[in-house]
PDB file of C-alpha atoms in Angstrom:
ATOM      1  CA  SER V   1     -91.279 -73.961 109.920  1.00 80.00           C
ATOM      2  CA  MET V   2     -90.975 -73.941 106.142  1.00 78.00           C
ATOM      3  CA  PRO V   3     -87.166 -74.359 106.156  1.00 79.00           C
ATOM      4  CA  ASN V   4     -87.414 -77.400 108.442  1.00 76.00           C
ATOM      5  CA  PHE V   5     -90.163 -78.827 106.248  1.00 80.00           C
ATOM      6  CA  ALA V   6     -87.942 -78.332 103.181  1.00 78.00           C
ATOM      7  CA  LEU V   7     -85.033 -80.092 104.890  1.00 77.00           C
ATOM      8  CA  LYS V   8     -87.242 -83.077 105.770  1.00 76.00           C
ATOM      9  CA  LEU V   9     -89.191 -83.298 102.500  1.00 76.00           C
ATOM     10  CA  SER V  10     -88.120 -86.477 100.727  1.00 76.00           C
ATOM     11  CA  ALA V  11     -91.058 -87.709  98.614  1.00 74.00           C
ATOM     12  CA  GLN V  12     -94.215 -86.642  96.826  1.00 73.00           C
ATOM     13  CA  HIS V  13     -97.106 -88.879  95.795  1.00 73.00           C
ATOM     14  CA  GLY V  14     -99.359 -88.223  92.842  1.00 72.00           C
ATOM     15  CA  ASP V  15    -100.710 -89.691  89.658  1.00 70.00           C
ATOM     16  CA  HIS V  16     -98.826 -89.773  86.366  1.00 69.00           C
ATOM     17  CA  SER V  17    -100.380 -86.646  84.904  1.00 71.00           C
ATOM     18  CA  SER V  18     -98.133 -83.956  83.474  1.00 76.00           C
ATOM     19  CA  ASP V  19     -99.350 -81.385  85.995  1.00 79.00           C
ATOM     20  CA  ASN V  20     -98.264 -83.653  88.884  1.00 77.00           C
ATOM     21  CA  LYS V  21     -94.873 -84.190  87.266  1.00 80.00           C
ATOM     22  CA  LEU V  22     -94.512 -80.417  86.867  1.00 85.00           C
ATOM     23  CA  LEU V  23     -95.532 -79.935  90.499  1.00 84.00           C
ATOM     24  CA  ASN V  24     -92.799 -82.381  91.525  1.00 81.00           C
ATOM     25  CA  GLU V  25     -90.188 -80.424  89.540  1.00 86.00           C
ATOM     26  CA  LEU V  26     -91.334 -77.139  91.072  1.00 89.00           C
ATOM     27  CA  LEU V  27     -91.432 -78.674  94.547  1.00 86.00           C
ATOM     28  CA  TYR V  28     -87.881 -79.983  94.104  1.00 87.00           C
ATOM     29  CA  GLY V  29     -86.663 -76.514  93.073  1.00 88.00           C
ATOM     30  CA  TRP V  30     -88.392 -74.926  96.071  1.00 88.00           C
ATOM     31  CA  LYS V  31     -86.986 -77.591  98.392  1.00 85.00           C
ATOM     32  CA  MET V  32     -83.418 -77.036  97.173  1.00 86.00           C
ATOM     33  CA  GLU V  33     -83.553 -73.229  97.432  1.00 88.00           C
ATOM     34  CA  THR V  34     -85.228 -73.239 100.851  1.00 86.00           C
ATOM     35  CA  ALA V  35     -83.024 -76.005 102.246  1.00 85.00           C
ATOM     36  CA  LYS V  36     -79.851 -74.293 101.003  1.00 87.00           C
ATOM     37  CA  ARG V  37     -80.796 -71.137 102.879  1.00 89.00           C
ATOM     38  CA  ALA V  38     -81.742 -73.133 105.979  1.00 89.00           C
ATOM     39  CA  LEU V  39     -78.426 -74.986 106.035  1.00 89.00           C
ATOM     40  CA  GLY V  40     -76.499 -71.745 105.452  1.00 91.00           C
ATOM     41  CA  ALA V  41     -78.400 -70.054 108.295  1.00 91.00           C
ATOM     42  CA  ARG V  42     -77.715 -73.021 110.564  1.00 90.00           C
ATOM     43  CA  PHE V  43     -73.999 -72.816 109.766  1.00 91.00           C
ATOM     44  CA  LEU V  44     -73.929 -69.058 110.371  1.00 91.00           C
ATOM     45  CA  ARG V  45     -75.562 -69.526 113.789  1.00 90.00           C
ATOM     46  CA  MET V  46     -72.796 -71.970 114.714  1.00 91.00           C
ATOM     47  CA  LEU V  47     -70.140 -69.273 114.305  1.00 91.00           C
ATOM     48  CA  PRO V  48     -69.025 -67.196 117.301  1.00 93.00           C
ATOM     49  CA  ALA V  49     -71.106 -64.029 117.810  1.00 92.00           C
ATOM     50  CA  GLU V  50     -68.191 -61.727 116.918  1.00 94.00           C
ATOM     51  CA  GLU V  51     -67.668 -63.529 113.620  1.00 92.00           C
ATOM     52  CA  GLN V  52     -71.388 -63.412 112.836  1.00 91.00           C
ATOM     53  CA  GLU V  53     -71.407 -59.682 113.513  1.00 92.00           C
ATOM     54  CA  THR V  54     -68.474 -59.168 111.149  1.00 92.00           C
ATOM     55  CA  TYR V  55     -70.175 -61.087 108.337  1.00 92.00           C
ATOM     56  CA  PHE V  56     -73.487 -59.246 108.819  1.00 92.00           C
ATOM     57  CA  SER V  57     -71.757 -55.870 109.008  1.00 92.00           C
ATOM     58  CA  ASP V  58     -69.690 -56.505 105.860  1.00 93.00           C
ATOM     59  CA  ALA V  59     -72.755 -57.763 103.968  1.00 92.00           C
ATOM     60  CA  TYR V  60     -74.780 -54.728 105.103  1.00 92.00           C
ATOM     61  CA  MET V  61     -72.052 -52.295 104.025  1.00 93.00           C
ATOM     62  CA  GLU V  62     -71.769 -54.001 100.629  1.00 92.00           C
ATOM     63  CA  MET V  63     -75.549 -53.860 100.195  1.00 91.00           C
ATOM     64  CA  VAL V  64     -75.655 -50.118 100.952  1.00 92.00           C
ATOM     65  CA  GLU V  65     -72.722 -49.495  98.620  1.00 91.00           C
ATOM     66  CA  ASN V  66     -74.422 -51.475  95.816  1.00 89.00           C
ATOM     67  CA  ARG V  67     -77.503 -49.271  96.254  1.00 87.00           C
ATOM     68  CA  GLY V  68     -75.458 -46.131  95.672  1.00 89.00           C
ATOM     69  CA  GLY V  69     -74.144 -45.331  99.144  1.00 91.00           C
ATOM     70  CA  PHE V  70     -75.716 -44.020 102.352  1.00 90.00           C
ATOM     71  CA  ASP V  71     -77.292 -40.973 100.734  1.00 90.00           C
ATOM     72  CA  VAL V  72     -79.230 -43.087  98.232  1.00 90.00           C
ATOM     73  CA  TRP V  73     -79.964 -45.708 100.910  1.00 89.00           C
ATOM     74  CA  SER V  74     -81.428 -43.092 103.209  1.00 89.00           C
ATOM     75  CA  GLY V  75     -83.748 -41.983 100.400  1.00 91.00           C
ATOM     76  CA  LEU V  76     -85.297 -45.436 100.013  1.00 90.00           C
ATOM     77  CA  ASP V  77     -88.648 -46.008 101.700  1.00 92.00           C
ATOM     78  CA  ASP V  78     -88.906 -48.397 104.637  1.00 92.00           C
ATOM     79  CA  GLU V  79     -90.449 -51.176 102.555  1.00 94.00           C
ATOM     80  CA  GLU V  80     -87.633 -51.098  99.990  1.00 92.00           C
ATOM     81  CA  GLN V  81     -84.988 -51.049 102.727  1.00 91.00           C
ATOM     82  CA  ALA V  82     -86.641 -54.042 104.426  1.00 93.00           C
ATOM     83  CA  ARG V  83     -86.691 -55.953 101.122  1.00 93.00           C
ATOM     84  CA  CYS V  84     -83.015 -55.141 100.551  1.00 92.00           C
ATOM     85  CA  ARG V  85     -82.064 -56.277 104.062  1.00 91.00           C
ATOM     86  CA  LEU V  86     -83.976 -59.539 103.585  1.00 92.00           C
ATOM     87  CA  ASP V  87     -82.191 -60.124 100.267  1.00 92.00           C
ATOM     88  CA  CYS V  88     -78.879 -59.392 101.994  1.00 92.00           C
ATOM     89  CA  ILE V  89     -79.518 -61.969 104.718  1.00 91.00           C
ATOM     90  CA  THR V  90     -80.685 -64.524 102.138  1.00 91.00           C
ATOM     91  CA  ASP V  91     -77.486 -63.971 100.130  1.00 91.00           C
ATOM     92  CA  LEU V  92     -75.417 -64.428 103.288  1.00 92.00           C
ATOM     93  CA  HIS V  93     -77.170 -67.720 104.078  1.00 90.00           C
ATOM     94  CA  GLU V  94     -76.599 -68.940 100.517  1.00 90.00           C
ATOM     95  CA  PHE V  95     -72.933 -67.903 100.794  1.00 91.00           C
ATOM     96  CA  PHE V  96     -72.450 -70.319 103.717  1.00 91.00           C
ATOM     97  CA  PHE V  97     -74.351 -73.192 102.111  1.00 90.00           C
ATOM     98  CA  PRO V  98     -71.268 -74.978 100.637  1.00 89.00           C
ATOM     99  CA  GLU V  99     -69.561 -75.000 104.036  1.00 89.00           C
ATOM    100  CA  ALA V 100     -72.759 -76.205 105.714  1.00 90.00           C
ATOM    101  CA  LEU V 101     -73.076 -78.992 103.143  1.00 86.00           C
ATOM    102  CA  GLU V 102     -69.574 -80.210 104.011  1.00 88.00           C
ATOM    103  CA  LEU V 103     -70.688 -80.766 107.619  1.00 88.00           C
ATOM    104  CA  LEU V 104     -73.460 -83.182 106.607  1.00 85.00           C
ATOM    105  CA  SER V 105     -72.870 -86.916 106.818  1.00 86.00           C
ATOM    106  CA  PRO V 106     -73.057 -88.847 103.525  1.00 87.00           C
ATOM    107  CA  ALA V 107     -76.535 -90.116 104.492  1.00 83.00           C
ATOM    108  CA  GLU V 108     -77.759 -86.593 105.318  1.00 83.00           C
ATOM    109  CA  ARG V 109     -76.272 -85.268 102.083  1.00 82.00           C
ATOM    110  CA  ALA V 110     -78.042 -87.972 100.044  1.00 79.00           C
ATOM    111  CA  ARG V 111     -81.365 -87.176 101.761  1.00 79.00           C
ATOM    112  CA  PHE V 112     -80.849 -83.466 101.181  1.00 77.00           C
ATOM    113  CA  ASP V 113     -80.539 -83.828  97.433  1.00 78.00           C
ATOM    114  CA  GLN V 114     -83.474 -86.155  96.772  1.00 77.00           C
ATOM    115  CA  LEU V 115     -87.166 -85.800  96.217  1.00 75.00           C
ATOM    116  CA  LEU V 116     -88.758 -89.087  95.256  1.00 74.00           C
ATOM    117  CA  TYR V 117     -91.803 -89.035  93.027  1.00 71.00           C
ATOM    118  CA  VAL V 118     -94.178 -91.896  93.764  1.00 72.00           C
ATOM    119  CA  GLY V 119     -96.964 -92.424  91.270  1.00 70.00           C
ATOM    120  CA  CYS V 120    -100.301 -94.102  91.749  1.00 69.00           C
ATOM    121  CA  ALA V 121    -100.240 -97.883  91.233  1.00 67.00           C
ATOM    122  CA  ALA V 122    -104.012 -98.402  91.045  1.00 68.00           C
ATOM    123  CA  HIS V 123    -104.070 -98.610  87.248  1.00 68.00           C
ATOM    124  CA  LYS V 124    -101.255-101.166  87.335  1.00 70.00           C
ATOM    125  CA  ILE V 125    -103.252-103.370  89.689  1.00 74.00           C
ATOM    126  CA  LEU V 126    -106.295-103.001  87.439  1.00 73.00           C
ATOM    127  CA  ASN V 127    -104.197-104.030  84.418  1.00 73.00           C
ATOM    128  CA  ILE V 128    -102.954-107.079  86.337  1.00 79.00           C
ATOM    129  CA  MET V 129    -106.535-108.079  87.152  1.00 82.00           C
ATOM    130  CA  LYS V 130    -107.663-107.616  83.539  1.00 81.00           C
ATOM    131  CA  GLY V 131    -104.678-109.577  82.241  1.00 82.00           C
ATOM    132  CA  GLY V 132    -105.253-112.320  84.783  1.00 83.00           C
ATOM    133  CA  GLU V 133    -108.924-112.588  83.879  1.00 85.00           C
ATOM    134  CA  LYS V 134    -108.078-112.772  80.177  1.00 87.00           C
ATOM    135  CA  LYS V 135    -105.486-115.489  80.810  1.00 87.00           C
ATOM    136  CA  MET V 136    -107.944-117.507  82.936  1.00 86.00           C
ATOM    137  CA  ARG V 137    -110.567-117.382  80.154  1.00 85.00           C
ATOM    138  CA  THR V 138    -107.983-118.797  77.755  1.00 87.00           C
ATOM    139  CA  VAL V 139    -107.088-121.593  80.192  1.00 87.00           C
ATOM    140  CA  TRP V 140    -110.748-122.405  80.835  1.00 85.00           C
ATOM    141  CA  SER V 141    -111.495-122.637  77.123  1.00 85.00           C
ATOM    142  CA  THR V 142    -108.572-125.029  76.510  1.00 87.00           C
ATOM    143  CA  LEU V 143    -109.583-127.234  79.495  1.00 86.00           C
ATOM    144  CA  ASP V 144    -113.254-127.063  78.535  1.00 81.00           C
ATOM    145  CA  ILE V 145    -114.283-125.894  82.000  1.00 82.00           C
ATOM    146  CA  SER V 146    -115.845-122.717  83.313  1.00 80.00           C
ATOM    147  CA  PRO V 147    -115.505-120.812  86.543  1.00 78.00           C
ATOM    148  CA  VAL V 148    -117.648-121.775  89.515  1.00 78.00           C
ATOM    149  CA  MET V 149    -120.419-119.329  90.319  1.00 74.00           C
ATOM    150  CA  LEU V 150    -119.915-117.994  93.840  1.00 77.00           C
ATOM    151  CA  PRO V 151    -123.258-116.990  95.327  1.00 76.00           C
ATOM    152  CA  ASN V 152    -123.739-113.622  96.915  1.00 80.00           C
ATOM    153  CA  ARG V 153    -126.635-111.299  97.592  1.00 77.00           C
ATOM    154  CA  ASP V 154    -126.457-109.715  94.123  1.00 77.00           C
ATOM    155  CA  ASN V 155    -126.532-112.922  92.082  1.00 77.00           C
ATOM    156  CA  ALA V 156    -128.867-114.988  94.335  1.00 75.00           C
ATOM    157  CA  ALA V 157    -131.781-114.527  91.897  1.00 73.00           C
ATOM    158  CA  VAL V 158    -129.683-115.861  89.042  1.00 72.00           C
ATOM    159  CA  LEU V 159    -128.589-118.876  91.063  1.00 72.00           C
ATOM    160  CA  ASN V 160    -132.157-119.688  92.081  1.00 74.00           C
ATOM    161  CA  GLY V 161    -132.986-120.098  88.396  1.00 68.00           C
ATOM    162  CA  THR V 162    -130.112-122.496  87.644  1.00 60.00           C
ATOM    163  CA  ASN V 163    -129.927-126.234  88.054  1.00 56.00           C
ATOM    164  CA  ASP V 164    -127.580-128.018  90.471  1.00 52.00           C
ATOM    165  CA  GLU V 165    -125.150-129.117  87.756  1.00 55.00           C
ATOM    166  CA  VAL V 166    -124.147-125.499  87.016  1.00 49.00           C
ATOM    167  CA  ARG V 167    -123.628-124.719  90.659  1.00 45.00           C
TER     168      ARG V 167
END
């Protein structure tokens, strides 16, 4: 489920482009909101049924009152009432989030609050290779030597035209 995915999400991989960095920020925000609700819901389910019923009933009554009372509530269409009830349940889950967070171990709490961003290292490896090649050329020029040609299928024609001293 999406809430379980949010609770387990701990890293994102991408390149260093600004759109990937923005995606990581948005993903972190989504993870935190979704995980908060999931932890609050988990905590609420741990309560005895009678206590759950009291919290749901009180939240429902407050929601109806905030909408203008039962007369106004009754006048709302089914879709609007469903949206209001969903918002009410979401608010209730968020209400219990701080208590749910207290139940997490320090390791679980640290995992909850992180989303690592891992960038691509391919360009770093390429830079290392280019730097290494440049450094080797400098060393070869100071030692007055050159690299040894290693034959392969692609340079066989070139090697066939060289003398043994170059090989």
